[in-house]
Short mmCIF file of C-alpha atoms and ligand atoms in Angstrom, two decimals:
data_model
loop_
_atom_site.label_atom_id
_atom_site.label_comp_id
_atom_site.label_asym_id
_atom_site.label_seq_id
_atom_site.Cartn_x
_atom_site.Cartn_y
_atom_site.Cartn_z
CA UNK J 1 21.52 -13.38 16.21
CA UNK J 2 17.68 -12.92 17.85
CA UNK J 3 15.66 -15.32 17.19
CA UNK J 4 12.73 -14.45 14.95
CA UNK J 5 9.60 -13.77 16.83
CA UNK J 6 6.54 -16.00 16.17
CA UNK J 7 3.10 -15.77 16.74
CA UNK J 8 -0.10 -17.58 16.22
CA UNK J 9 -3.44 -16.55 14.57
CA UNK J 10 -6.81 -18.04 14.00
CA UNK J 11 -9.61 -16.33 11.84
CA UNK J 12 -12.89 -17.72 12.29
CA UNK J 13 -15.21 -16.65 9.06
CA UNK J 14 -18.42 -17.85 8.04
CA UNK J 15 -17.18 -20.84 5.63
CA UNK J 16 -13.84 -21.62 6.97
CA UNK J 17 -11.41 -21.51 10.12
CA UNK J 18 -8.16 -20.93 9.30
CA UNK J 19 -4.83 -20.60 11.09
CA UNK J 20 -0.95 -20.08 10.91
CA UNK J 21 2.19 -19.23 12.81
CA UNK J 22 3.19 -15.61 11.69
CA UNK J 23 6.29 -13.98 11.33
CA UNK J 24 5.75 -10.73 14.13
CA UNK J 25 8.53 -8.90 12.56
CA UNK J 26 7.56 -9.11 8.81
CA UNK J 27 3.63 -9.75 9.33
CA UNK J 28 4.30 -13.21 7.12
CA UNK J 29 2.90 -16.66 7.42
CA UNK J 30 5.36 -19.28 8.56
CA UNK J 31 4.55 -22.63 6.86
CA UNK J 32 1.02 -23.61 5.70
CA UNK J 33 -2.06 -22.57 6.75
CA UNK J 34 -4.10 -25.15 8.56
CA UNK J 35 -7.88 -24.81 7.54
CA UNK J 36 -10.81 -26.58 8.79
CA UNK J 37 -15.16 -25.94 7.55
CA UNK J 38 -16.47 -23.77 9.57
CA UNK J 39 -18.98 -26.55 11.78
CA UNK J 40 -22.60 -25.90 10.90
CA UNK J 41 -24.21 -24.77 13.40
CA UNK J 42 -21.50 -22.55 14.38
CA UNK J 43 -21.87 -22.99 17.92
CA UNK J 44 -19.09 -22.00 20.83
CA UNK J 45 -18.25 -25.78 21.60
CA UNK J 46 -18.10 -26.72 17.77
CA UNK J 47 -15.73 -23.67 16.90
CA UNK J 48 -13.52 -24.04 19.84
CA UNK J 49 -12.82 -27.70 18.88
CA UNK J 50 -12.14 -26.60 15.64
CA UNK J 51 -9.73 -23.91 16.89
CA UNK J 52 -7.93 -26.61 19.09
CA UNK J 53 -7.63 -28.81 16.11
CA UNK J 54 -6.25 -26.08 14.08
CA UNK J 55 -3.54 -25.43 16.73
CA UNK J 56 -2.72 -29.17 17.33
CA UNK J 57 -2.35 -29.53 13.42
CA UNK J 58 0.43 -26.86 13.42
CA UNK J 59 2.06 -28.11 16.85
CA UNK J 60 1.65 -24.58 18.06
CA UNK J 61 2.54 -24.05 21.77
CA UNK J 62 2.21 -20.37 22.96
CA UNK J 63 -0.33 -17.29 22.50
CA UNK J 64 -2.94 -17.78 20.41
CA UNK J 65 -4.84 -14.89 18.73
CA UNK J 66 -8.33 -15.40 17.66
CA UNK J 67 -10.44 -13.08 15.12
CA UNK J 68 -14.36 -13.76 15.63
CA UNK J 69 -17.21 -12.11 13.79
CA UNK J 70 -18.61 -10.47 16.60
CA UNK J 71 -18.35 -7.16 18.63
CA UNK J 72 -16.13 -8.45 21.46
CA UNK J 73 -15.70 -6.13 24.66
CA UNK J 74 -13.75 -7.01 27.50
CA UNK J 75 -13.56 -10.41 25.90
CA UNK J 76 -16.92 -10.97 26.05
CA UNK J 77 -18.91 -11.76 22.37
CA UNK J 78 -21.28 -9.57 22.21
CA UNK J 79 -23.07 -10.10 18.89
CA UNK J 80 -23.61 -12.85 16.47
CA UNK J 81 -24.38 -12.34 12.88
CA UNK J 82 -23.30 -15.00 10.85
CA UNK J 83 -22.39 -17.47 14.11
CA UNK J 84 -24.79 -19.14 16.55
CA UNK J 85 -26.96 -16.82 18.74
CA UNK J 86 -25.59 -18.74 21.93
CA UNK J 87 -22.27 -16.43 21.15
CA UNK J 88 -23.69 -13.56 22.61
CA UNK J 89 -22.85 -13.03 26.20
CA UNK J 90 -20.39 -15.77 26.11
CA UNK J 91 -16.76 -14.99 27.91
CA UNK J 92 -14.66 -16.11 24.76
CA UNK J 93 -11.46 -15.68 26.65
CA UNK J 94 -12.63 -18.54 29.23
CA UNK J 95 -14.12 -20.51 26.43
CA UNK J 96 -10.58 -20.74 24.21
CA UNK J 97 -8.49 -20.81 27.16
CA UNK J 98 -10.12 -24.04 28.11
CA UNK J 99 -9.88 -25.61 24.90
CA UNK J 100 -6.39 -24.63 24.44
CA UNK J 101 -5.42 -26.29 27.71
CA UNK J 102 -4.77 -22.97 29.72
CA UNK J 103 -2.41 -21.19 26.44
CA UNK J 104 -2.82 -17.32 26.84
CA UNK J 105 -5.46 -16.22 24.79
CA UNK J 106 -6.93 -13.06 23.17
CA UNK J 107 -10.07 -12.47 21.07
CA UNK J 108 -10.96 -9.80 19.20
CA UNK J 109 -13.55 -8.84 16.39
CA UNK J 110 -12.07 -10.33 12.74
CA UNK J 111 -12.44 -6.88 10.85
CA UNK J 112 -10.65 -4.93 13.54
CA UNK J 113 -7.40 -7.98 13.33
CA UNK J 114 -7.48 -7.66 9.75
CA UNK J 115 -7.44 -3.77 10.13
CA UNK J 116 -4.36 -3.73 12.62
CA UNK J 117 -2.65 -6.30 10.19
CA UNK J 118 -2.90 -3.76 7.23
CA UNK J 119 -1.81 -0.89 9.15
CA UNK J 120 1.41 -2.79 10.32
CA UNK J 121 2.50 -4.22 7.22
CA UNK J 122 0.07 -3.26 4.35
CA UNK J 123 -0.10 -0.07 2.21
CA UNK J 124 1.18 3.21 3.57
CA UNK J 125 -2.35 4.24 3.04
CA UNK J 126 -4.08 2.22 5.66
CA UNK J 127 -1.52 3.98 8.50
CA UNK J 128 -2.35 7.74 7.32
CA UNK J 129 -5.56 9.47 7.89
CA UNK J 130 -9.00 8.67 8.75
CA UNK J 131 -9.13 5.13 7.05
CA UNK J 132 -12.49 2.81 7.02
CA UNK J 133 -10.88 -0.58 6.25
CA UNK J 134 -13.63 -2.89 5.03
CA UNK J 135 -13.62 -6.70 4.61
CA UNK J 136 -16.32 -8.26 1.89
CA UNK J 137 -16.71 -12.12 2.73
CA UNK J 138 -19.72 -13.70 4.60
CA UNK J 139 -20.56 -10.64 5.97
CA UNK J 140 -19.28 -7.10 5.71
CA UNK J 141 -16.38 -6.16 8.45
CA UNK J 142 -15.42 -2.70 9.28
CA UNK J 143 -12.50 -1.38 11.22
CA UNK J 144 -11.89 2.45 11.93
CA UNK J 145 -8.59 4.09 12.11
CA UNK J 146 -7.24 7.83 12.83
CA UNK J 147 -3.47 7.83 11.80
CA UNK J 148 -3.18 3.96 12.46
CA UNK J 149 -5.13 4.33 15.81
CA UNK J 150 -8.17 1.43 16.02
CA UNK J 151 -11.56 2.63 17.12
CA UNK J 152 -12.92 -1.18 17.97
CA UNK J 153 -16.33 -2.76 17.29
CA UNK J 154 -17.57 -0.81 14.38
CA UNK J 155 -20.42 -2.44 12.62
CA UNK J 156 -20.80 -0.70 9.08
CA UNK J 157 -21.98 -3.69 7.37
CA UNK J 158 -25.22 -3.70 9.85
CA UNK J 159 -26.17 -0.15 8.48
CA UNK J 160 -29.57 0.22 7.02
CA UNK J 161 -28.95 1.54 3.36
CA UNK J 162 -31.45 1.73 0.85
CA UNK J 163 -34.21 -0.77 3.53
CA UNK J 164 -31.70 -3.31 3.74
CA UNK J 165 -28.73 -4.16 5.73
CA UNK J 166 -25.53 -3.35 4.02
CA UNK J 167 -24.07 -6.80 4.41
CA UNK J 168 -27.42 -8.61 2.88
CA UNK J 169 -26.59 -6.97 -0.49
CA UNK J 170 -23.36 -6.04 -0.99
CA UNK J 171 -21.12 -8.96 0.90
CA UNK J 172 -19.01 -10.87 -1.11
CA UNK J 173 -21.78 -13.91 0.07
CA UNK J 174 -24.60 -11.80 -1.68
CA UNK J 175 -22.55 -11.48 -4.95
CA UNK J 176 -22.41 -15.86 -5.01
CA UNK J 177 -26.00 -16.19 -3.60
CA UNK J 178 -27.52 -14.15 -6.41
CA UNK J 179 -25.03 -14.70 -9.00
CA UNK J 180 -24.15 -11.28 -9.71
CA UNK J 181 -21.55 -9.97 -12.07
CA UNK J 182 -18.77 -7.98 -11.03
CA UNK J 183 -20.17 -4.93 -12.76
CA UNK J 184 -23.53 -5.57 -11.03
CA UNK J 185 -22.01 -6.12 -7.37
CA UNK J 186 -20.03 -3.19 -7.79
CA UNK J 187 -22.94 -0.86 -8.46
CA UNK J 188 -24.10 -2.25 -4.49
CA UNK J 189 -20.54 -1.37 -2.88
CA UNK J 190 -20.56 1.63 -4.56
CA UNK J 191 -23.95 2.48 -2.95
CA UNK J 192 -22.70 1.59 0.46
CA UNK J 193 -19.28 3.14 -0.11
CA UNK J 194 -21.33 6.22 -0.95
CA UNK J 195 -23.48 6.26 2.10
CA UNK J 196 -20.05 5.54 4.50
CA UNK J 197 -18.37 8.60 3.07
CA UNK J 198 -21.17 10.76 3.60
CA UNK J 199 -21.56 9.99 6.95
CA UNK J 200 -17.98 9.04 8.20
CA UNK J 201 -15.91 11.21 5.28
CA UNK J 202 -12.89 8.94 5.59
CA UNK J 203 -9.56 9.74 3.63
CA UNK J 204 -9.42 6.44 2.12
CA UNK J 205 -11.18 2.89 2.25
CA UNK J 206 -9.09 0.07 2.26
CA UNK J 207 -11.08 -3.21 1.17
CA UNK J 208 -10.18 -6.42 2.29
CA UNK J 209 -11.55 -10.02 2.41
CA UNK J 210 -10.88 -12.99 -0.57
CA UNK J 211 -12.72 -10.92 -3.07
CA UNK J 212 -9.64 -8.26 -2.42
CA UNK J 213 -7.86 -10.67 -4.66
CA UNK J 214 -9.60 -9.95 -7.82
CA UNK J 215 -9.69 -5.94 -6.82
CA UNK J 216 -9.17 -4.91 -10.45
CA UNK J 217 -12.14 -6.67 -11.63
CA UNK J 218 -14.27 -4.31 -9.38
CA UNK J 219 -12.17 -1.68 -7.57
CA UNK J 220 -12.05 0.56 -10.89
CA UNK J 221 -16.09 0.61 -11.59
CA UNK J 222 -16.65 2.09 -8.07
CA UNK J 223 -17.43 5.97 -8.47
CA UNK J 224 -17.19 7.19 -4.85
CA UNK J 225 -14.95 10.23 -4.51
CA UNK J 226 -12.52 8.64 -1.62
CA UNK J 227 -9.47 6.59 -2.75
CA UNK J 228 -10.28 2.69 -2.41
CA UNK J 229 -7.50 0.79 -1.78
CA UNK J 230 -6.97 -2.91 -2.20
CA UNK J 231 -5.96 -4.73 1.10
CA UNK J 232 -2.34 -5.65 0.40
CA UNK J 233 -2.45 -8.98 3.13
CA UNK J 234 -5.74 -9.98 1.15
CA UNK J 235 -7.17 -13.04 3.06
CA UNK J 236 -4.69 -13.65 5.62
CA UNK J 237 -4.72 -10.20 7.51
CA UNK J 238 -7.47 -11.98 10.13
CA UNK J 239 -4.77 -14.25 10.75
CA UNK J 240 -1.99 -12.30 11.02
CA UNK J 241 -4.02 -9.11 12.98
CA UNK J 242 -4.78 -12.15 15.56
CA UNK J 243 -1.35 -12.95 16.13
CA UNK J 244 -0.71 -9.58 16.70
CA UNK J 245 -3.47 -9.23 19.48
CA UNK J 246 -2.30 -12.00 21.37
CA UNK J 247 1.38 -10.34 21.18
CA UNK J 248 -0.32 -7.21 22.89
CA UNK J 249 -0.93 -5.17 20.07
CA UNK J 250 -4.34 -4.51 20.96
CA UNK J 251 -6.18 -4.09 24.46
CA UNK J 252 -9.72 -4.99 23.80
C1 BGC E 301 -20.25 -9.33 12.06
C2 BGC E 301 -19.16 -8.42 11.94
C3 BGC E 301 -17.81 -8.96 11.27
C4 BGC E 301 -18.53 -9.09 9.79
C5 BGC E 301 -17.39 -10.10 9.15
C6 BGC E 301 -20.57 -8.95 10.58
O1 BGC E 301 -21.92 -9.82 10.16
O2 BGC E 301 -21.33 -8.70 12.85
O3 BGC E 301 -18.67 -8.51 13.51
O4 BGC E 301 -16.77 -8.09 11.37
O5 BGC E 301 -19.82 -9.61 9.70
O6 BGC E 301 -17.10 -11.03 9.50
#
């Protein structure tokens, strides 16, 4: 009998940092997720400390994948929309390798991580054609796929639509902040999806983030003429995709 291959992924979000052991064959979490509130300000040192805490809580030894809400090229963070500005230009590989006592580390954008997990373990729709995967949380993350192959580091949440950045008025955080009903918020999401569809012409949107757990409340209200499929892995996709990256599924 072969031993199950396990991995470890950590998803750094605007409000919480969560990590878990992942069964790499099924994409299922093994045991409990460890969660800590995102330190404010979300500086590299404070987040690296929280990441080390999560790895220790889960008693994990081995490669660690980390999903960060930032453009990541060559393991350098290039943007910092919802984390501290001091991330920009930072060698994140170096930061987390040191914080984890030399463990092998792989860092990638959080939406890209969630997207690759959906492609591997989620709905069939995520694997075929020109797919835009979106996460709705503190910001709006995006990941582009062509028949399951990632085009990394797209940032559709920052597209200016009707004079504002999409994530400033249509993220899940904007819904909370402005106390919008699902109908009100869905109208905003619909506006951005129409614009994305007009410019990128995807065959499907896959929508993730915590709010995909209540997809039935808002997805049916959308009028965009492209299928919108709720993410199957819901809010664990970032953890699973991060673990996949550490297992060599992505070369950022
Ligand atoms: C960031 C993206 C990230 C998204 C979701 C945006 O503000 O620029 O890199 O994927 O939030 O966290």
